[in-house]
Amino acid sequence: MKGAASADAPSVRTRARWSKPRSPSFAAVAERGPRLVTTTPVLVLPGYGDSGPEHWQSLWQAEDPACRRVIQRDWMLPRLEDWLDTLARHVAECEGPPVLVAHSLACSLVAHWVTRSEGGVKGALLVAPADVDSPAHTPDEVRDFSPVPLVRFPFPSIVVASSDDPFSPLARAALFARSWGSRFVVLERAGHINADAGFGEWSHGKMLLRELTGAS
């Protein structure tokens, strides 16, 4: 689920399960697109292990001052209640309803947050949702986020999934999108849609985010 190694990198065994280096299947993945500039608050929600400096989430955050990363207390031993509390605090601190930009495990975090919140979010971009219900696709460290709530979100959302994501079958991503009431976008052979899969600036993702923020 990580895009690059960090100071808190997991063991070699764990890292191998969560990273799958591969060549991107289309040339546009790493192209530099238009700058991401929005007046809408954007909360960047990395998944298990955080997103490294080459991950598109980190690049977006560095490019747009409206993007703010939600920093969790423990990236390697995620606990649902801790992550929910941190997310709720960041949403409350925003000057207006934010758009949530979640990757991997954080997509489940958003679904759990919906079941306990009273709103206050403008939209959500949910990229490569990990199937935390499946031991065959995700490690035990994320099982605290299972089961994934299959509830309709009270705000617009877009799920972006890959046809060959090692951490979630495409059918599961489709179920999540259908249950959450999300628009469903499928990328062919895009891995886990992270830096290991060749995703840098990811101009297509910026376009989807602009749809949710209302930016021109």
mmCIF file of C-alpha atoms in Angstrom:
data_model
loop_
_atom_site.group_PDB
_atom_site.id
_atom_site.type_symbol
_atom_site.label_atom_id
_atom_site.label_comp_id
_atom_site.label_asym_id
_atom_site.label_seq_id
_atom_site.Cartn_x
_atom_site.Cartn_y
_atom_site.Cartn_z
ATOM 1 C CA MET A 1 0.000 0.000 0.000
ATOM 2 C CA LYS A 2 3.020 2.259 0.360
ATOM 3 C CA GLY A 3 4.470 4.234 -2.486
ATOM 4 C CA ALA A 4 8.035 4.404 -1.147
ATOM 5 C CA ALA A 5 10.040 3.297 1.862
ATOM 6 C CA SER A 6 10.169 5.555 4.922
ATOM 7 C CA ALA A 7 12.018 5.705 8.227
ATOM 8 C CA ASP A 8 9.319 3.501 9.658
ATOM 9 C CA ALA A 9 9.599 0.931 6.878
ATOM 10 C CA PRO A 10 8.265 -2.538 7.770
ATOM 11 C CA SER A 11 10.276 -5.725 7.636
ATOM 12 C CA VAL A 12 11.365 -7.098 4.289
ATOM 13 C CA ARG A 13 8.625 -9.717 4.441
ATOM 14 C CA THR A 14 5.879 -7.198 5.111
ATOM 15 C CA ARG A 15 7.183 -4.713 2.580
ATOM 16 C CA ALA A 16 7.157 -7.414 -0.080
ATOM 17 C CA ARG A 17 3.478 -8.032 0.549
ATOM 18 C CA TRP A 18 2.577 -4.366 0.266
ATOM 19 C CA SER A 19 4.797 -3.331 -2.630
ATOM 20 C CA LYS A 20 4.750 -4.664 -6.150
ATOM 21 C CA PRO A 21 7.190 -2.790 -8.406
ATOM 22 C CA ARG A 22 6.056 -2.892 -12.004
ATOM 23 C CA SER A 23 6.237 -0.951 -15.226
ATOM 24 C CA PRO A 24 3.285 1.368 -15.882
ATOM 25 C CA SER A 25 0.988 0.139 -18.627
ATOM 26 C CA PHE A 26 0.488 3.554 -20.205
ATOM 27 C CA ALA A 27 2.891 6.425 -20.821
ATOM 28 C CA ALA A 28 0.667 9.165 -19.412
ATOM 29 C CA VAL A 29 0.987 7.906 -15.837
ATOM 30 C CA ALA A 30 4.097 9.883 -14.946
ATOM 31 C CA GLU A 31 3.477 12.888 -17.178
ATOM 32 C CA ARG A 32 3.346 16.237 -15.469
ATOM 33 C CA GLY A 33 -0.140 17.670 -15.880
ATOM 34 C CA PRO A 34 -1.627 21.046 -14.974
ATOM 35 C CA ARG A 35 -0.879 22.289 -11.487
ATOM 36 C CA LEU A 36 -3.346 21.316 -8.809
ATOM 37 C CA VAL A 37 -4.769 24.529 -7.374
ATOM 38 C CA THR A 38 -8.028 24.623 -5.445
ATOM 39 C CA THR A 39 -9.615 26.844 -2.835
ATOM 40 C CA THR A 40 -11.478 23.873 -1.365
ATOM 41 C CA PRO A 41 -9.754 22.231 1.632
ATOM 42 C CA VAL A 42 -8.332 18.835 0.671
ATOM 43 C CA LEU A 43 -7.400 16.228 3.275
ATOM 44 C CA VAL A 44 -4.845 13.701 2.041
ATOM 45 C CA LEU A 45 -5.374 10.295 3.680
ATOM 46 C CA PRO A 46 -2.502 7.840 3.115
ATOM 47 C CA GLY A 47 -2.961 4.161 3.808
ATOM 48 C CA TYR A 48 -0.915 1.605 5.706
ATOM 49 C CA GLY A 49 2.700 2.722 6.091
ATOM 50 C CA ASP A 50 2.039 6.308 4.909
ATOM 51 C CA SER A 51 2.753 7.559 1.382
ATOM 52 C CA GLY A 52 6.392 8.198 0.494
ATOM 53 C CA PRO A 53 7.777 11.310 -1.223
ATOM 54 C CA GLU A 54 7.276 9.925 -4.750
ATOM 55 C CA HIS A 55 3.644 8.954 -4.159
ATOM 56 C CA TRP A 56 1.105 11.068 -6.033
ATOM 57 C CA GLN A 57 -0.518 12.014 -2.704
ATOM 58 C CA SER A 58 2.756 13.550 -1.511
ATOM 59 C CA LEU A 59 3.314 15.312 -4.832
ATOM 60 C CA TRP A 60 -0.173 16.808 -4.755
ATOM 61 C CA GLN A 61 0.322 17.984 -1.198
ATOM 62 C CA ALA A 62 3.604 19.679 -2.097
ATOM 63 C CA GLU A 63 1.986 21.392 -5.080
ATOM 64 C CA ASP A 64 -1.197 22.781 -3.542
ATOM 65 C CA PRO A 65 -1.306 24.588 -0.170
ATOM 66 C CA ALA A 66 -4.977 23.597 0.137
ATOM 67 C CA CYS A 67 -3.886 19.949 0.519
ATOM 68 C CA ARG A 68 -3.214 18.905 4.092
ATOM 69 C CA ARG A 69 -2.015 15.449 5.118
ATOM 70 C CA VAL A 70 -3.770 13.621 7.932
ATOM 71 C CA ILE A 71 -0.863 12.241 9.966
ATOM 72 C CA GLN A 72 -1.753 9.125 11.942
ATOM 73 C CA ARG A 73 -0.111 8.226 15.247
ATOM 74 C CA ASP A 74 0.951 4.763 14.090
ATOM 75 C CA TRP A 75 1.246 3.960 10.395
ATOM 76 C CA MET A 76 2.492 0.395 10.855
ATOM 77 C CA LEU A 77 0.020 -0.837 13.496
ATOM 78 C CA PRO A 78 -3.131 1.007 12.447
ATOM 79 C CA ARG A 79 -6.008 1.060 14.909
ATOM 80 C CA LEU A 80 -9.396 2.082 13.593
ATOM 81 C CA GLU A 81 -10.441 4.174 16.593
ATOM 82 C CA ASP A 82 -7.168 6.113 16.595
ATOM 83 C CA TRP A 83 -7.370 6.799 12.874
ATOM 84 C CA LEU A 84 -11.026 7.850 13.134
ATOM 85 C CA ASP A 85 -10.268 10.294 15.948
ATOM 86 C CA THR A 86 -7.438 11.832 13.952
ATOM 87 C CA LEU A 87 -9.592 12.183 10.844
ATOM 88 C CA ALA A 88 -12.472 13.729 12.794
ATOM 89 C CA ARG A 89 -10.123 16.289 14.320
ATOM 90 C CA HIS A 90 -8.729 17.304 10.943
ATOM 91 C CA VAL A 91 -12.193 17.616 9.383
ATOM 92 C CA ALA A 92 -13.300 19.845 12.265
ATOM 93 C CA GLU A 93 -10.241 22.075 11.806
ATOM 94 C CA CYS A 94 -10.979 22.765 8.123
ATOM 95 C CA GLU A 95 -12.353 26.197 7.259
ATOM 96 C CA GLY A 96 -14.995 24.582 5.066
ATOM 97 C CA PRO A 97 -16.167 21.093 4.083
ATOM 98 C CA PRO A 98 -13.085 19.294 2.709
ATOM 99 C CA VAL A 99 -12.652 16.768 -0.053
ATOM 100 C CA LEU A 100 -11.029 13.573 1.229
ATOM 101 C CA VAL A 101 -8.331 11.998 -0.958
ATOM 102 C CA ALA A 102 -7.838 8.451 0.318
ATOM 103 C CA HIS A 103 -5.540 5.679 -0.866
ATOM 104 C CA SER A 104 -5.698 1.962 -0.063
ATOM 105 C CA LEU A 105 -6.487 1.314 3.626
ATOM 106 C CA ALA A 106 -7.682 4.895 4.058
ATOM 107 C CA CYS A 107 -10.651 4.175 1.780
ATOM 108 C CA SER A 108 -11.969 1.845 4.489
ATOM 109 C CA LEU A 109 -11.267 4.581 7.025
ATOM 110 C CA VAL A 110 -13.568 6.934 5.115
ATOM 111 C CA ALA A 111 -16.306 4.290 4.997
ATOM 112 C CA HIS A 112 -16.102 3.788 8.762
ATOM 113 C CA TRP A 113 -16.082 7.553 9.314
ATOM 114 C CA VAL A 114 -19.307 7.884 7.306
ATOM 115 C CA THR A 115 -21.086 5.491 9.682
ATOM 116 C CA ARG A 116 -20.199 7.675 12.689
ATOM 117 C CA SER A 117 -20.128 11.246 11.419
ATOM 118 C CA GLU A 118 -22.787 13.852 10.848
ATOM 119 C CA GLY A 119 -21.387 15.087 7.560
ATOM 120 C CA GLY A 120 -19.084 18.019 7.039
ATOM 121 C CA VAL A 121 -17.378 16.611 3.930
ATOM 122 C CA LYS A 122 -17.776 17.867 0.361
ATOM 123 C CA GLY A 123 -16.645 14.716 -1.431
ATOM 124 C CA ALA A 124 -14.144 11.861 -1.538
ATOM 125 C CA LEU A 125 -11.673 10.475 -4.053
ATOM 126 C CA LEU A 126 -11.077 6.839 -3.075
ATOM 127 C CA VAL A 127 -8.129 5.262 -4.867
ATOM 128 C CA ALA A 128 -7.195 1.566 -4.874
ATOM 129 C CA PRO A 129 -9.358 0.525 -1.903
ATOM 130 C CA ALA A 130 -7.662 -2.398 -0.168
ATOM 131 C CA ASP A 131 -9.797 -5.434 0.640
ATOM 132 C CA VAL A 132 -9.150 -5.507 4.380
ATOM 133 C CA ASP A 133 -11.728 -8.296 4.731
ATOM 134 C CA SER A 134 -9.501 -10.715 2.808
ATOM 135 C CA PRO A 135 -6.436 -12.322 4.465
ATOM 136 C CA ALA A 136 -5.449 -13.472 0.982
ATOM 137 C CA HIS A 137 -4.970 -9.883 -0.171
ATOM 138 C CA THR A 138 -4.030 -7.858 2.916
ATOM 139 C CA PRO A 139 -1.927 -8.520 6.044
ATOM 140 C CA ASP A 140 -3.244 -9.031 9.554
ATOM 141 C CA GLU A 141 -2.029 -5.569 10.603
ATOM 142 C CA VAL A 142 -5.033 -3.959 8.889
ATOM 143 C CA ARG A 143 -7.721 -6.358 10.083
ATOM 144 C CA ASP A 144 -8.953 -3.833 12.667
ATOM 145 C CA PHE A 145 -10.617 -2.027 9.739
ATOM 146 C CA SER A 146 -12.682 -5.103 8.827
ATOM 147 C CA PRO A 147 -15.484 -5.443 7.913
ATOM 148 C CA VAL A 148 -15.619 -2.646 5.374
ATOM 149 C CA PRO A 149 -18.920 -0.752 5.828
ATOM 150 C CA LEU A 150 -21.114 -1.099 2.745
ATOM 151 C CA VAL A 151 -23.141 2.063 3.296
ATOM 152 C CA ARG A 152 -24.135 4.850 0.936
ATOM 153 C CA PHE A 153 -22.060 7.985 1.366
ATOM 154 C CA PRO A 154 -23.974 11.258 1.900
ATOM 155 C CA PHE A 155 -21.588 13.139 -0.412
ATOM 156 C CA PRO A 156 -20.258 12.683 -3.973
ATOM 157 C CA SER A 157 -17.432 10.186 -4.315
ATOM 158 C CA ILE A 158 -15.301 8.514 -6.962
ATOM 159 C CA VAL A 159 -13.667 5.092 -6.593
ATOM 160 C CA VAL A 160 -10.622 4.484 -8.796
ATOM 161 C CA ALA A 161 -9.535 0.847 -9.049
ATOM 162 C CA SER A 162 -7.003 -1.177 -11.018
ATOM 163 C CA SER A 163 -7.728 -4.330 -12.979
ATOM 164 C CA ASP A 164 -4.739 -6.057 -11.351
ATOM 165 C CA ASP A 165 -4.452 -4.536 -7.877
ATOM 166 C CA PRO A 166 -2.686 -7.156 -5.713
ATOM 167 C CA PHE A 167 -4.520 -5.918 -2.622
ATOM 168 C CA SER A 168 -8.093 -6.092 -3.899
ATOM 169 C CA PRO A 169 -9.891 -8.016 -6.645
ATOM 170 C CA LEU A 170 -11.631 -5.717 -9.104
ATOM 171 C CA ALA A 171 -14.979 -7.269 -8.187
ATOM 172 C CA ARG A 172 -14.533 -6.147 -4.574
ATOM 173 C CA ALA A 173 -13.687 -2.606 -5.633
ATOM 174 C CA ALA A 174 -16.818 -2.623 -7.783
ATOM 175 C CA LEU A 175 -18.869 -3.759 -4.785
ATOM 176 C CA PHE A 176 -17.431 -0.956 -2.659
ATOM 177 C CA ALA A 177 -18.252 1.639 -5.319
ATOM 178 C CA ARG A 178 -21.777 0.341 -5.784
ATOM 179 C CA SER A 179 -22.454 0.203 -2.039
ATOM 180 C CA TRP A 180 -20.990 3.648 -1.378
ATOM 181 C CA GLY A 181 -22.863 5.204 -4.309
ATOM 182 C CA SER A 182 -19.577 6.175 -5.947
ATOM 183 C CA ARG A 183 -18.729 6.754 -9.559
ATOM 184 C CA PHE A 184 -16.479 3.837 -10.576
ATOM 185 C CA VAL A 185 -13.331 4.362 -12.656
ATOM 186 C CA VAL A 186 -11.224 1.361 -13.717
ATOM 187 C CA LEU A 187 -7.577 1.647 -14.778
ATOM 188 C CA GLU A 188 -6.133 -1.264 -16.733
ATOM 189 C CA ARG A 189 -3.027 -2.938 -15.282
ATOM 190 C CA ALA A 190 -2.282 -0.090 -12.879
ATOM 191 C CA GLY A 191 -1.186 -2.180 -9.890
ATOM 192 C CA HIS A 192 -1.896 -0.486 -6.571
ATOM 193 C CA ILE A 193 -1.960 2.968 -8.224
ATOM 194 C CA ASN A 194 1.095 4.166 -6.334
ATOM 195 C CA ALA A 195 4.728 5.075 -6.981
ATOM 196 C CA ASP A 196 5.716 1.409 -7.324
ATOM 197 C CA ALA A 197 3.243 1.156 -10.213
ATOM 198 C CA GLY A 198 4.770 4.181 -11.947
ATOM 199 C CA PHE A 199 2.320 6.840 -10.796
ATOM 200 C CA GLY A 200 3.911 10.235 -10.254
ATOM 201 C CA GLU A 201 1.970 13.473 -10.695
ATOM 202 C CA TRP A 202 -1.010 11.467 -12.035
ATOM 203 C CA SER A 203 -2.785 14.133 -14.071
ATOM 204 C CA HIS A 204 -5.901 11.971 -14.500
ATOM 205 C CA GLY A 205 -6.290 11.821 -10.737
ATOM 206 C CA LYS A 206 -6.006 15.603 -10.530
ATOM 207 C CA MET A 207 -8.827 15.886 -13.045
ATOM 208 C CA LEU A 208 -11.028 13.637 -10.912
ATOM 209 C CA LEU A 209 -10.214 15.681 -7.812
ATOM 210 C CA ARG A 210 -11.172 18.879 -9.631
ATOM 211 C CA GLU A 211 -14.577 17.354 -10.360
ATOM 212 C CA LEU A 212 -15.127 16.897 -6.636
ATOM 213 C CA THR A 213 -13.792 20.295 -5.563
ATOM 214 C CA GLY A 214 -15.634 22.149 -8.302
ATOM 215 C CA ALA A 215 -12.406 23.740 -9.541
ATOM 216 C CA SER A 216 -12.239 24.756 -13.188
#
